[in-house]
Each structure stands twice: as C-alpha cells, then as structure tokens.
Coordinates of C-alpha atoms in Angstrom, one line a residue:
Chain A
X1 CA 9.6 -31.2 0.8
X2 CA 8.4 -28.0 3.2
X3 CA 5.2 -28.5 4.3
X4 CA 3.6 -25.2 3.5
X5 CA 4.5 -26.0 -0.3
X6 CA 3.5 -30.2 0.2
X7 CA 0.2 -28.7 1.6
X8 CA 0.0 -26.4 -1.3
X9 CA 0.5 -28.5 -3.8
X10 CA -1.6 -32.0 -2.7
X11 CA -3.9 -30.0 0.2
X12 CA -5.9 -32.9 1.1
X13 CA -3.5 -35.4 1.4
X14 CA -1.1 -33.1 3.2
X15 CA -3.1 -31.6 5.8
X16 CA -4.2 -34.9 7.1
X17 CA -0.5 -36.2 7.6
X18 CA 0.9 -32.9 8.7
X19 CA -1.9 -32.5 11.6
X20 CA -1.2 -36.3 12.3
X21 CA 2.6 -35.4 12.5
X22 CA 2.2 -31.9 14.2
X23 CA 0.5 -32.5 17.8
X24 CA -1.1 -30.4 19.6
X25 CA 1.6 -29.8 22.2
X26 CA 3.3 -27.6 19.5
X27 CA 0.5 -25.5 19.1
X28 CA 0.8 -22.4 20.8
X29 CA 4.8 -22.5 19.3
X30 CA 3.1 -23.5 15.9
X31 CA 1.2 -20.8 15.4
X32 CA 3.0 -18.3 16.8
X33 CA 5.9 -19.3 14.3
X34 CA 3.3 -19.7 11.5
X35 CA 2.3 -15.9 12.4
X36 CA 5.6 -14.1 12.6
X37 CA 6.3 -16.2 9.3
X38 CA 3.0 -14.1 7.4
X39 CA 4.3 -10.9 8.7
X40 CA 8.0 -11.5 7.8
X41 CA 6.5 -12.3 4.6
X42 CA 4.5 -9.4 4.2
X43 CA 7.3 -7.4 5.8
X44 CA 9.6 -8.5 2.9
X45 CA 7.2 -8.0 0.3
X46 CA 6.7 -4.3 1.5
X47 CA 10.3 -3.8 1.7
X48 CA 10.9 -5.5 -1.7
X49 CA 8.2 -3.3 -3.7
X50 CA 8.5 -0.1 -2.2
X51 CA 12.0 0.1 -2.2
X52 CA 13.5 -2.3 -4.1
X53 CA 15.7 -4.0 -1.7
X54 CA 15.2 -5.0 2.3
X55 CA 15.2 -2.4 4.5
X56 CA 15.1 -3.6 8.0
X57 CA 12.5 -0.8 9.2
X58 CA 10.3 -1.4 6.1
X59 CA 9.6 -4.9 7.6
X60 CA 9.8 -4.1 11.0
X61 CA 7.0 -1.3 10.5
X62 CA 5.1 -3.6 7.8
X63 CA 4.9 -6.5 10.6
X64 CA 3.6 -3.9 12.8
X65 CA 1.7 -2.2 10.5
X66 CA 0.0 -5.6 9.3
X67 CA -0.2 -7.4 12.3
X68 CA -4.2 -7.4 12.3
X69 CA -4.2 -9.8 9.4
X70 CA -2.7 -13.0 11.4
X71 CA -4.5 -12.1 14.3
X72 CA -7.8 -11.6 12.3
X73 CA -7.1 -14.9 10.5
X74 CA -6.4 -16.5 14.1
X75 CA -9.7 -15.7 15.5
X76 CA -11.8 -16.6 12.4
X77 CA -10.6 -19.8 11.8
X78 CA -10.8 -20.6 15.7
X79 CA -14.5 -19.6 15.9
X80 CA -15.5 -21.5 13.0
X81 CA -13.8 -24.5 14.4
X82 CA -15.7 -24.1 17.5
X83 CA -19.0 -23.5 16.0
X84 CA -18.4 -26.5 14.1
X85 CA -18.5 -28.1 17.6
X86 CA -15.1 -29.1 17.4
X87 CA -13.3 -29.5 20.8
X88 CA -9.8 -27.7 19.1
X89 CA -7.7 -25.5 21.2
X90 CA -7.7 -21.9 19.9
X91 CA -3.8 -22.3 19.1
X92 CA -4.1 -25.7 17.0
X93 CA -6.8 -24.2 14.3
X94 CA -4.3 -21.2 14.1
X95 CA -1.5 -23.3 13.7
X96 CA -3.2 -25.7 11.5
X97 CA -4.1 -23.0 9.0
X98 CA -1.1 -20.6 8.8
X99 CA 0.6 -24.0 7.3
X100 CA -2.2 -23.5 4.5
X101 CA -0.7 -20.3 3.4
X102 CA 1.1 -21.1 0.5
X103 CA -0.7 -19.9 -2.3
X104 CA -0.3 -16.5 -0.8
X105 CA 3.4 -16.5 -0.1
X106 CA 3.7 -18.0 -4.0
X107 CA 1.8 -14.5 -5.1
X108 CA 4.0 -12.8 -2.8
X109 CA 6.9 -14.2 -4.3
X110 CA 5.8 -13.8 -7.7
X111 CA 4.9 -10.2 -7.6
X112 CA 8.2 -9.3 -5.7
X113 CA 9.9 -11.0 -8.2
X114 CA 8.4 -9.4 -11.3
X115 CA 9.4 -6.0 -9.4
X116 CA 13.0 -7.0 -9.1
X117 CA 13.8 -9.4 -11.9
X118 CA 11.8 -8.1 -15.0
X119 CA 13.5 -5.8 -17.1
X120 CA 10.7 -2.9 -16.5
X121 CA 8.2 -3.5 -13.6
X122 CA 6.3 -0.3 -15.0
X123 CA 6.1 -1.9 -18.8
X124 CA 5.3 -5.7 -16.9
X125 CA 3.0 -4.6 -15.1
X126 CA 1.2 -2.6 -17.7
X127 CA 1.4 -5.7 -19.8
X128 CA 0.3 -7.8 -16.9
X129 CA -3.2 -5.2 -16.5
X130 CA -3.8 -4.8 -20.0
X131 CA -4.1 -9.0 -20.6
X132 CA -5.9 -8.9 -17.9
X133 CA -3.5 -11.4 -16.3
X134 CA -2.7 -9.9 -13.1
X135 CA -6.5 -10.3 -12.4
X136 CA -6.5 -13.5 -13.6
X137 CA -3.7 -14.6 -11.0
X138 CA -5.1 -12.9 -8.3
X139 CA -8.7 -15.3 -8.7
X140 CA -6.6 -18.2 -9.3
X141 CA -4.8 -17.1 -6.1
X142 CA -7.9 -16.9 -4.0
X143 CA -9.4 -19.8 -5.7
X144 CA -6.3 -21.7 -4.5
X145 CA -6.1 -20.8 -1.3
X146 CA -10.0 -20.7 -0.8
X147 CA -9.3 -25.1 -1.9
X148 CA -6.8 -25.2 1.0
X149 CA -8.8 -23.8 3.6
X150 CA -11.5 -26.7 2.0
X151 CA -8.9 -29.3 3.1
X152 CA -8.0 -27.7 6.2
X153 CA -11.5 -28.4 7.2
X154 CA -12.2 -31.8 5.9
X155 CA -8.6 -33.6 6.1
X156 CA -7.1 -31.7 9.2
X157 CA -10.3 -31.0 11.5
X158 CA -11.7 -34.2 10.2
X159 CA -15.2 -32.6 9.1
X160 CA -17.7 -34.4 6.6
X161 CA -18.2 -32.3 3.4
X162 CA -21.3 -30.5 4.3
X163 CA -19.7 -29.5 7.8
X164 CA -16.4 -28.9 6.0
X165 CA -18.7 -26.2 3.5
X166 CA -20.5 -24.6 6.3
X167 CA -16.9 -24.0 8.1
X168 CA -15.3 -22.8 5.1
X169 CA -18.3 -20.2 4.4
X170 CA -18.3 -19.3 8.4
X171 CA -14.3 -18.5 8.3
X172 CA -14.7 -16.0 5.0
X173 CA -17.7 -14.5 6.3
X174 CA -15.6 -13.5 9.8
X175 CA -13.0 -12.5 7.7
X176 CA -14.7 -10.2 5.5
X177 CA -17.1 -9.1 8.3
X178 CA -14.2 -8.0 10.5
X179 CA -12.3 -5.9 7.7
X180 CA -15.7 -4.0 6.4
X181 CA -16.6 -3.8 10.2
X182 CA -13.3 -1.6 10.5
X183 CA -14.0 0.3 7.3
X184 CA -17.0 0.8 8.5
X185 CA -16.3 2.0 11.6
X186 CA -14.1 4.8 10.4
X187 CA -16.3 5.9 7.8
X188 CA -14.4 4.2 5.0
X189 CA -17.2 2.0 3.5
X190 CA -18.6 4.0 0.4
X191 CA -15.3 5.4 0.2
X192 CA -13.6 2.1 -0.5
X193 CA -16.2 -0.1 -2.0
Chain B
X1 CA 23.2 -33.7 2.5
X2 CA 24.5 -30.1 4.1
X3 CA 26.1 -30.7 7.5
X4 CA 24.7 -28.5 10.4
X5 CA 27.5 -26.1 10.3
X6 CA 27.0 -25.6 6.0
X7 CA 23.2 -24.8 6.9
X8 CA 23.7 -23.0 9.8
X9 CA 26.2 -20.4 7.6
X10 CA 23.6 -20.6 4.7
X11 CA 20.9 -19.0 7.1
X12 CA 22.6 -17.1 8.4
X13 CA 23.6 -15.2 5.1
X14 CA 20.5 -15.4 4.0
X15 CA 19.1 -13.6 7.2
X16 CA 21.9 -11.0 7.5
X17 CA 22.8 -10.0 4.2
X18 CA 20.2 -8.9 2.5
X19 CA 19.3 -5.9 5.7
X20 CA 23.5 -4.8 5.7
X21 CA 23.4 -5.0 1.6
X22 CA 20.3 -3.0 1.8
X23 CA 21.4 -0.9 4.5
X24 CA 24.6 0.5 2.5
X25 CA 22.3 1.0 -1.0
X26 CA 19.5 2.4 1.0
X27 CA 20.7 6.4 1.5
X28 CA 18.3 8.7 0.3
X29 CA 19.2 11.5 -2.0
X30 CA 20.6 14.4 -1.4
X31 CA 17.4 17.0 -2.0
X32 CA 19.2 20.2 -3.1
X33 CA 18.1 23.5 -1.8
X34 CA 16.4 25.2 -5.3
X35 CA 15.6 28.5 -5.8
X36 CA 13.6 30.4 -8.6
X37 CA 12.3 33.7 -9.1
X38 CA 13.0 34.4 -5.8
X39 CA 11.0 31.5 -3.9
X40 CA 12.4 28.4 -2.2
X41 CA 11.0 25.4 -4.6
X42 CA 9.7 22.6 -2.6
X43 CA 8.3 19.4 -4.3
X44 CA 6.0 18.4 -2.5
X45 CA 2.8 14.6 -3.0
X46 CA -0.1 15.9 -1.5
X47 CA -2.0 12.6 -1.9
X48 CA -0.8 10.0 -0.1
X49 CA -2.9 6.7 1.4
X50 CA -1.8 4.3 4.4
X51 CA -1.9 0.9 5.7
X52 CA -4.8 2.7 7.9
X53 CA -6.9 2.5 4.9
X54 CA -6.1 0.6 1.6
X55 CA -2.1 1.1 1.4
X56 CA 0.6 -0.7 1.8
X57 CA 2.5 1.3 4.1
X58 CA 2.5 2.4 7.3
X59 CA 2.7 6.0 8.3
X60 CA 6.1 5.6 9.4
X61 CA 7.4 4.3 6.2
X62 CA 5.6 6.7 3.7
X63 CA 8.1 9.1 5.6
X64 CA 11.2 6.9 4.9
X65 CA 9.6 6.4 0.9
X66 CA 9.5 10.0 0.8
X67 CA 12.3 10.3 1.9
X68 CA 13.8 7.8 -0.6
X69 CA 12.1 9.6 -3.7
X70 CA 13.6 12.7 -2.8
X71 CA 10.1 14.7 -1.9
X72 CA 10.8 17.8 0.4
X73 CA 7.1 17.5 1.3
X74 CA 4.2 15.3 1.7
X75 CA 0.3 15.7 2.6
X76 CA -0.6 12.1 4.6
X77 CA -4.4 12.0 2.8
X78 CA -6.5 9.2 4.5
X79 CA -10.3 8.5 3.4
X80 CA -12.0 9.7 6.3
X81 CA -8.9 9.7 8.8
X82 CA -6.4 12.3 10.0
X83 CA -4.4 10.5 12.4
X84 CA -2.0 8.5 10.0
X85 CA -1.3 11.7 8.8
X86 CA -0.4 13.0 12.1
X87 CA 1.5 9.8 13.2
X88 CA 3.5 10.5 10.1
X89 CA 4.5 14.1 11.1
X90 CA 5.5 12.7 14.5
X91 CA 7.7 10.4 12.9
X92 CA 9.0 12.6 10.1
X93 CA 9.5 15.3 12.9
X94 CA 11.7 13.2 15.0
X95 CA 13.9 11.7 12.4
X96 CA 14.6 14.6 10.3
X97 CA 12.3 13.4 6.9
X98 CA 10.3 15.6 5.0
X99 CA 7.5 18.0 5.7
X100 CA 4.8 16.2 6.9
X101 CA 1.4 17.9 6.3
X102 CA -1.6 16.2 8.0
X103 CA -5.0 15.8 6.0
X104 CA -7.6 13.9 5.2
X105 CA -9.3 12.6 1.6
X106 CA -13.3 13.8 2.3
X107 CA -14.3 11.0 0.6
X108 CA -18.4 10.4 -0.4
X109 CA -20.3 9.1 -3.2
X110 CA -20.1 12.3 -5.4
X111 CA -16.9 13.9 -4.9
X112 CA -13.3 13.3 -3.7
X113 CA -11.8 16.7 -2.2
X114 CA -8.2 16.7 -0.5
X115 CA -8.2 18.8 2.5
X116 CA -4.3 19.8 3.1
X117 CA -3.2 21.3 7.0
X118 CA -6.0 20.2 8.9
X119 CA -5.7 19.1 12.5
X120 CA -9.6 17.4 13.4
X121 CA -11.5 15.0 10.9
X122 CA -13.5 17.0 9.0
X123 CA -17.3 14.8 8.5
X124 CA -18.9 13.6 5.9
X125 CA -22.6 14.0 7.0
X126 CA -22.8 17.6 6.8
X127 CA -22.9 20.1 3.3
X128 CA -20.1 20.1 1.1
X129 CA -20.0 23.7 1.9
X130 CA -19.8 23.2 5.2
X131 CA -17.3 20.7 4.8
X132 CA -14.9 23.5 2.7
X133 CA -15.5 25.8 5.6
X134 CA -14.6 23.7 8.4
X135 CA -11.4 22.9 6.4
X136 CA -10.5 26.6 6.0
X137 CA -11.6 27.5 9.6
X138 CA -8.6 25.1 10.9
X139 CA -6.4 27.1 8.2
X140 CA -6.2 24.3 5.5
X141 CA -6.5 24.6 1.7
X142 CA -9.2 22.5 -0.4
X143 CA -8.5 20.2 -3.4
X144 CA -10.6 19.1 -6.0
X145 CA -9.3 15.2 -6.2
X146 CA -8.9 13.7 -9.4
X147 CA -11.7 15.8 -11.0
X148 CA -13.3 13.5 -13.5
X149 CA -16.9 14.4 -14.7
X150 CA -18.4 12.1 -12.8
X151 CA -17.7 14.0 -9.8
X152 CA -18.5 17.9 -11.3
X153 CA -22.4 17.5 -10.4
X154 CA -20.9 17.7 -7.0
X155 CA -18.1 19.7 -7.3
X156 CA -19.2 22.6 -9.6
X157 CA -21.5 24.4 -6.3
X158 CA -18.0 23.8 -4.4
X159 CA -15.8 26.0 -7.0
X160 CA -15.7 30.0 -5.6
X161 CA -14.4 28.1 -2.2
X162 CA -11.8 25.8 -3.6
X163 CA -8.2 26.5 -3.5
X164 CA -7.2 24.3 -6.2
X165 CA -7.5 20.9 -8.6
X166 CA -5.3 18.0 -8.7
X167 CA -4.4 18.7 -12.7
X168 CA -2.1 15.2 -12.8
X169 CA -2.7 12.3 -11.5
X170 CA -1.4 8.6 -12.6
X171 CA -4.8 7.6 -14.2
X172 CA -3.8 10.3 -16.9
X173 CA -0.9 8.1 -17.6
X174 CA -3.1 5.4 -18.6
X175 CA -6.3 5.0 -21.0
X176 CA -9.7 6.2 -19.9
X177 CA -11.5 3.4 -18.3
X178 CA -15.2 3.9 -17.6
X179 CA -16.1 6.4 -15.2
X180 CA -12.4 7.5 -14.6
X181 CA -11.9 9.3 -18.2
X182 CA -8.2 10.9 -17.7
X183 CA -8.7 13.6 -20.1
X184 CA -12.0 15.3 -18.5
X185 CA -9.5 16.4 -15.5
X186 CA -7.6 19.5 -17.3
X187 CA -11.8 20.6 -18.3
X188 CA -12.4 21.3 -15.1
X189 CA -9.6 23.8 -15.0
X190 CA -11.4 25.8 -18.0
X191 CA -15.2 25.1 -16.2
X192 CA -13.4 26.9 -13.1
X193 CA -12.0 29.9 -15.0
X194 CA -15.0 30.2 -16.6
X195 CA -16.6 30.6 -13.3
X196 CA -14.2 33.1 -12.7
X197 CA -12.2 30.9 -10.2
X198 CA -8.5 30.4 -11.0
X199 CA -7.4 27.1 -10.0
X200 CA -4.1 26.7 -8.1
X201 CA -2.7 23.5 -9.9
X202 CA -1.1 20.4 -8.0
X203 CA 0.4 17.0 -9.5
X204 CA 0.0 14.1 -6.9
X205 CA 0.4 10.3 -7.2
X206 CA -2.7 9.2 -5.1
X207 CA 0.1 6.8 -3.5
X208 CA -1.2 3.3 -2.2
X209 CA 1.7 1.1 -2.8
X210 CA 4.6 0.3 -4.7
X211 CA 7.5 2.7 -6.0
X212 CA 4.7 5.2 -7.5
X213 CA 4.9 7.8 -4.6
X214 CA 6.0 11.2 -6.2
X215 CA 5.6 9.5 -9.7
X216 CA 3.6 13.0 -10.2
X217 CA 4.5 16.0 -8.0
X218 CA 3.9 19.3 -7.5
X219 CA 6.7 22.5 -7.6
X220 CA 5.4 24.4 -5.1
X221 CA 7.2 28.1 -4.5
X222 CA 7.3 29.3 -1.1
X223 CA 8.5 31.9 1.0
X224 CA 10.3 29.1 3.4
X225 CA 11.1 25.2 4.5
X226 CA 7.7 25.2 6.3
X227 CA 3.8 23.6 6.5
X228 CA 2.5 26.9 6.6
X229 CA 4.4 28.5 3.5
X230 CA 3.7 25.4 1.3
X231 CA -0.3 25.9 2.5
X232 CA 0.4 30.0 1.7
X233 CA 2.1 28.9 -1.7
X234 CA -1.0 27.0 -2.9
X235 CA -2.9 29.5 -1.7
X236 CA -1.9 32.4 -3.7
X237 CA -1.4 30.0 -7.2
X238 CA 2.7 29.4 -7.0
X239 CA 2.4 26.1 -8.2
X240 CA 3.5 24.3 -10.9
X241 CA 3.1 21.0 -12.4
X242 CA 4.2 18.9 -15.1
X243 CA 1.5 17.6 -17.1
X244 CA 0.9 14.3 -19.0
X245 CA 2.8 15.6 -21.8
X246 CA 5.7 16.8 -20.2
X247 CA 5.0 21.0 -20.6
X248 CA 5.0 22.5 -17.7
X249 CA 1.5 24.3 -16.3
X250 CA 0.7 26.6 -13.3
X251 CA 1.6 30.3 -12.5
X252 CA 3.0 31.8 -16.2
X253 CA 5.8 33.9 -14.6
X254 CA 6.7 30.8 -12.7
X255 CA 6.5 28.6 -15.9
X256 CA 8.5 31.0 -17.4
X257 CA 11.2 30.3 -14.3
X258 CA 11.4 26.9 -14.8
X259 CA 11.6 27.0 -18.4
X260 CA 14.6 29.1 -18.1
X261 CA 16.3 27.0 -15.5
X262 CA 15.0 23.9 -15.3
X263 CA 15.1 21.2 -12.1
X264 CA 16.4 18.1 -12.7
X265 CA 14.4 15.3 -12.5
X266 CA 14.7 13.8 -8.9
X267 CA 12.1 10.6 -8.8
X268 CA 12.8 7.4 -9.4
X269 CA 10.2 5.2 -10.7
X270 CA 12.3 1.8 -11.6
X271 CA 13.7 -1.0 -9.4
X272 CA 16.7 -0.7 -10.8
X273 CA 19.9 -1.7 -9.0
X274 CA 22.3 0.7 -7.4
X275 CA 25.6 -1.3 -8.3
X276 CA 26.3 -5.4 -7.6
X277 CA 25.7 -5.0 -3.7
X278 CA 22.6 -3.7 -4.0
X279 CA 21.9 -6.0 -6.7
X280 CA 23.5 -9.1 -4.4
X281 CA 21.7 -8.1 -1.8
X282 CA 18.1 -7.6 -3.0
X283 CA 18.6 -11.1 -4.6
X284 CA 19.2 -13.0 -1.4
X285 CA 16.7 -11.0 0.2
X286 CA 14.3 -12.8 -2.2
X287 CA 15.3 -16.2 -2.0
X288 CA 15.4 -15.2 2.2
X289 CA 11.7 -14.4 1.6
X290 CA 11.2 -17.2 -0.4
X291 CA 12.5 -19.7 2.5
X292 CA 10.9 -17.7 4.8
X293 CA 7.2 -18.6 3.2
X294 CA 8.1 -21.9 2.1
X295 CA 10.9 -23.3 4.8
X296 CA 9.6 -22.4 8.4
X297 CA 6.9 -25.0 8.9
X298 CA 9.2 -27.4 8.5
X299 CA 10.6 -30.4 6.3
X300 CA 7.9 -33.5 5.5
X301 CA 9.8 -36.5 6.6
X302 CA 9.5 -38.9 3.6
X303 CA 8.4 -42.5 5.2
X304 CA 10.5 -45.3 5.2
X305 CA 9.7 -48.2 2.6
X306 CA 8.1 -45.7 0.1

C-alpha cells in the first residue's frame, strides 16, 4: 500500500513505521520529492478544473503560482518541531509531514473528479452547496488532516500528548499567521475576511 | 507482479499522454471579428481575481482561460493590488491573448468599486471621493461592484462620479443569501437614474476559480481592438448585457442591434469533452494525478511472517 494513503488511513500506526523505515539521510530528497508532489497536485487540479483537461502551462504556472504553500508548510512544521525542543533537521519534519498529505490530495481528487466525471459539474455542484455537503467535506477534510498532523507529532516526532497538542496548535497558528500576515500586508484583510 | 519494463511503459503513459491529449483538444476558439451598428463588438470580464489574492490562477493563466472562453477582453481586478493585473497584460501582450486591462477591486468594509485602466494602486485610507478621482485622474472608469443594498449607504454619495454598475453578476444566478440579495442589484440602476445619473451597464463573473470566467460578460461597442476604446465605450454607455433572464439591457439603439442580429453564444461553461482524445486524455490525466498524490512516497513493504 502507498504510504501517503497507509498514513491516511491508520495515521498513528503509519507514521511511526514509515519515519522508522524513512531515515534521515533521505531527507533533504524526501521532502523535496514530497513538495514537487503537492504542487504537481495542485498543478493538475488547476489544470483539471479550469480547463477540463491537463494543460502543461496550467501546471507549470499553478506550481509556480502556488509554490508558497509547500514552502509555508515547510517552515511551520520545522519551527514547531524545534520549539518542541526536538533536535530534527529542518528537512526531516518537512519530509515527515508532506507524507501526511493525503486527506488533501483525496479532496483534490474528488473535486476534480466531480468536474470531469459527473454528468453536469454546474447541476453537482449546485446540489453539492445546497445540502450543504460540499461544506461538510471540506470540515471533514480539515478534520482529517488536522488528526494526521496529531500523529505526525506523537508517533513520528515521538512527542507525549500534551507536547504532541502544543505542537499541533503551534504549526496551525504559523500557518494561519503567515497567510493573514500576507493579506495583511497588501491591504487584503477586511477585504477577504 | 508487473515487470520493470510493463511499469516503466505504464508511467510513462500516464506522464505523457494526458499533456499531448490535452495539447491537441486545447486550441482556443476562433473569436470572430463582430460588428453592429457600426462599432467593433468586443466581449470583454472586467472582474477577474488571481492566485495574488483568493484565486486559483495565476496571472498568466487567466490570460490562457480567457483565452479558452473566447473573451476579446479582460480587466485583471485584485482586492487592493494592481500588479497581477499588470503581469497579465505582459503576458497576454507577448503571446498574442486578449486585451488585458489592469485594475484593481477598491475593496473596504462598505463598498466594493471596480476601477478599470488604472496604472498605480489606488488606497483605501483616503475618501471614496477621492478614491473615484484618483481613478479618473490616471484615465480609468469606476464600477459600482456587485451593488447589493448593503453597500448603497456607501455608494449612493459616490453616484454623479461613477461610470457604471456591474448589472449581472453570478450571485444573481443563485438565491438571495443574507446580505448578498441578487435582486437589489438592478435597484440600484433605477436609484441612479433617479439621481439623474445613467448607469453604463457591465455583466462580469467576479472570476476566482473554476470554468466560471466569462459565465457573464459584457458586449462592449467600441471604436477599435484597443484598452483605450473599451474604457471610451463604457464611458459614453455602449454597453450591453444580458441579464439573469436572458433579455438583453444597456444602450436601446444598441439593444435594438443585437436584437436584430444576434451574436452567438461563445462561452463555455461545462466540462464537457471535445471527442474520445480529449476525453482519453483528461481521464489518464486523472488517474496520473491520482498516482501522483497517492504513489510518490513510495510502496509500504508488507513484513515478512505477517
């Protein structure tokens, strides 16, 4: 089984026996890989639901275009690794959490799929609004991943559950400070939120 | 089990077909040169968001969407930001895409206002008036957004300055919900003429993502195939748009024009196949992404004796 869907699926488990089996010799190439594979992703997804089809520029500007959201992902789970007092290379708690990214690429997936497959994305996606679904699977989405980032902590880093908490807390907060730190910045704030 | 060779040919058709599939589906349609009553029609979005704020695209490929959706212009209209706009001209310039017009969504608590051919960032610290004026002082036009009630407290003082309303908009497509009621945007047409201000009227699609750029669009009769005459068009009223219930609004005599000889319908709002390549193709490019996302970590061995 992949590991980004074994991790997915049983997070706790997983994460302990893939950072046993991953060393940290691989991490630089881990997390590089784990990177290009979120904006390939993304790339597709773009490419997939604004035009229908892959369009080699669509992903080439999308993984371009998106490129901030590894690299924001990279530095906030790194510094709340290191706060945590944990003696992990930069490279490792990258590589160790693009790995975790599975309930993202599944809404990904999903999403592109209802575009392309469904007999009328406009009439599914009305459907999907109006039951309230869509924002049902994007909390279940967040939920998901927010649990894998949970194990991340506790089986892969090894934290005890209070530590594991305050990590988990510290990561979202960089995350959400960086991107209203950007809205901010360019006088987007009360436009957006 | 595959052997190496089976694999290797499987990934690499899964890498290389879907881009040549897409590729030979992907060329644009032809946008015929129209004319009515005299004036070039252009069809032009002149609300369009970016990966720079809270799109999906970036500049770059709004041009290549626009493009796709057969627009012969588009207005690049960041919150707060004119530079995606101008990286999209650039772009659009370069590879022979649409008319690119720069501008910026002045974006604040009380109102939303599109300002169309400007150059510098107009701020949001200083009076709306002020605001308006800086806007016409780099020779731009003015847009009341989306005017739902909940902004006229703000915009009503802006009225005698602006040069026109967005009259559709998606959200009138769909049921009111809360502040955003759909059908308080043609009212603020009549609250204008009341004033004594005719309204120039646009259509725009407020893009952010998906195939919904130039869902709604504006006819726009100009003088010429340039920024300047679509800005002099909107201007002087020779617009026209085709409301929520399909009749057509704007300048009568122009009305009239397109009544008579009407322009085919060019957007296309579906994902809908263009023959079994592109249908192939777009199919492996899905299970690609889905290896992609789920594949490249790697395999968990499975432990011996278990």
């Amino acid at each position: 089984m992949p590991w980004t869907l074994a991790i997915m699926l049983s997070p706790f488990r997983a994460y302990a026996a893939f950072a046993a089996e991953r060393d940290a010799r691989h991490a630089t190439s881990d997390a590089i890989r784990g990177a290009l594979t979120q904006l390939l992703v993304i790339g597709f997804f773009v490419s997939l639901t604004t035009a229908g089809r892959i369009v080699v520029w669509h992903v080439l500007f999308s993984m371009i275009a998106w490129a901030f959201a590894p690299a924001i992902q990279w530095a906030a789970v790194s510094f709340s690794a290191r706060r945590m007092a944990l003696k992990v290379p930069m490279a490792r708690a990258a590589a160790l959490h693009f790995a975790g990214m599975g309930p993202w690429y599944a809404f990904f997936v999903g999403i592109a799929g209802v575009c392309l497959f469904s007999p009328s994305a406009r009439d599914a996606f009305v459907w999907l609004l109006r039951t309230r679904l869509l924002f049902a699977i994007v909390a279940m989405t967040l939920a998901w991943g927010a649990l894998v980032t949970v194990a991340m902590f506790r089986s892969a880093f090894g934290l005890s559950w209070r530590r594991t908490a305050v990590a988990t807390i510290l990561y979202y907060a960089c995350v959400i400070a960086i991107v209203l730190g950007y809205y901010a910045a360019t006088d987007q704030l009360f436009a957006l939120f | 089990m595959w052997g190496l060779r089976s694999l290797t040919v499987f990934l690499l058709g899964l890498a290389v077909a879907p881009p040549v599939l897409g590729a030979m589906s992907d060329a644009p349609p032809l946008r015929p040169v129209v004319y009515r009553a005299g004036y070039r029609v252009l069809e032009a979005d002149f609300h369009v968001h970016t990966r720079l704020s809270d799109g999906f695209l970036s500049p770059f490929d709004v041009v290549l969407a626009a493009e796709r959706q057969a627009l012969d212009a588009v207005a690049v209209t960041e919150h707060n930001m004119v530079l995606p706009g101008r990286l999209a001209r650039w772009f659009s310039e370069r590879t022979g895409g649409p008319i690119v017009l720069p501008g910026q969504e002045i974006t604040t608590r009380g109102m939303h206002l599109l300002a169309i051919g400007v150059e510098a960032r107009v701020p949001t610290w200083i009076a709306p008036r002020e605001m308006v004026a800086r806007v016409h002082d780099q020779r731009g036009i003015v847009l009341a957004a989306h005017p739902v009630a909940h902004f006229w407290p703000s915009l009503d003082p802006l009225i005698p300055m602006l040069d026109g309303m967005e009259l559709m908009h998606p959200v009138r497509l769909v049921r009111s919900r809360g502040e955003w009621n759909p059908a308080q945007i043609p009212l603020f047409w009549e609250r204008a003429r009341r004033r004594g201000k005719i309204l120039s009227v646009v259509g725009d699609s407020d893009y952010h993502f998906f195939k919904m750029l130039g869902v709604c669009r504006t006819y726009v009769f100009t003088r010429g195939a340039s920024a300047a005459a679509i800005l002099d068009a909107v201007r002087q009223g020779r617009t026209v748009v085709r409301d929520a219930d399909g009749a057509l609004r704007g300048d009568p005599v122009l009305v009239e024009a397109l009544a008579r000889a009407p322009i085919a319908p060019r957007v296309q709002e579906g994902y809908e196949a263009r023959g079994v390549g592109d249908a192939a193709g777009r199919t492996v490019g899905w299970i690609t992404m889905v290896v992609i996302a789920f594949g490249s970590a790697g395999l968990r061995r499975r432990r011996r004796g278990r």
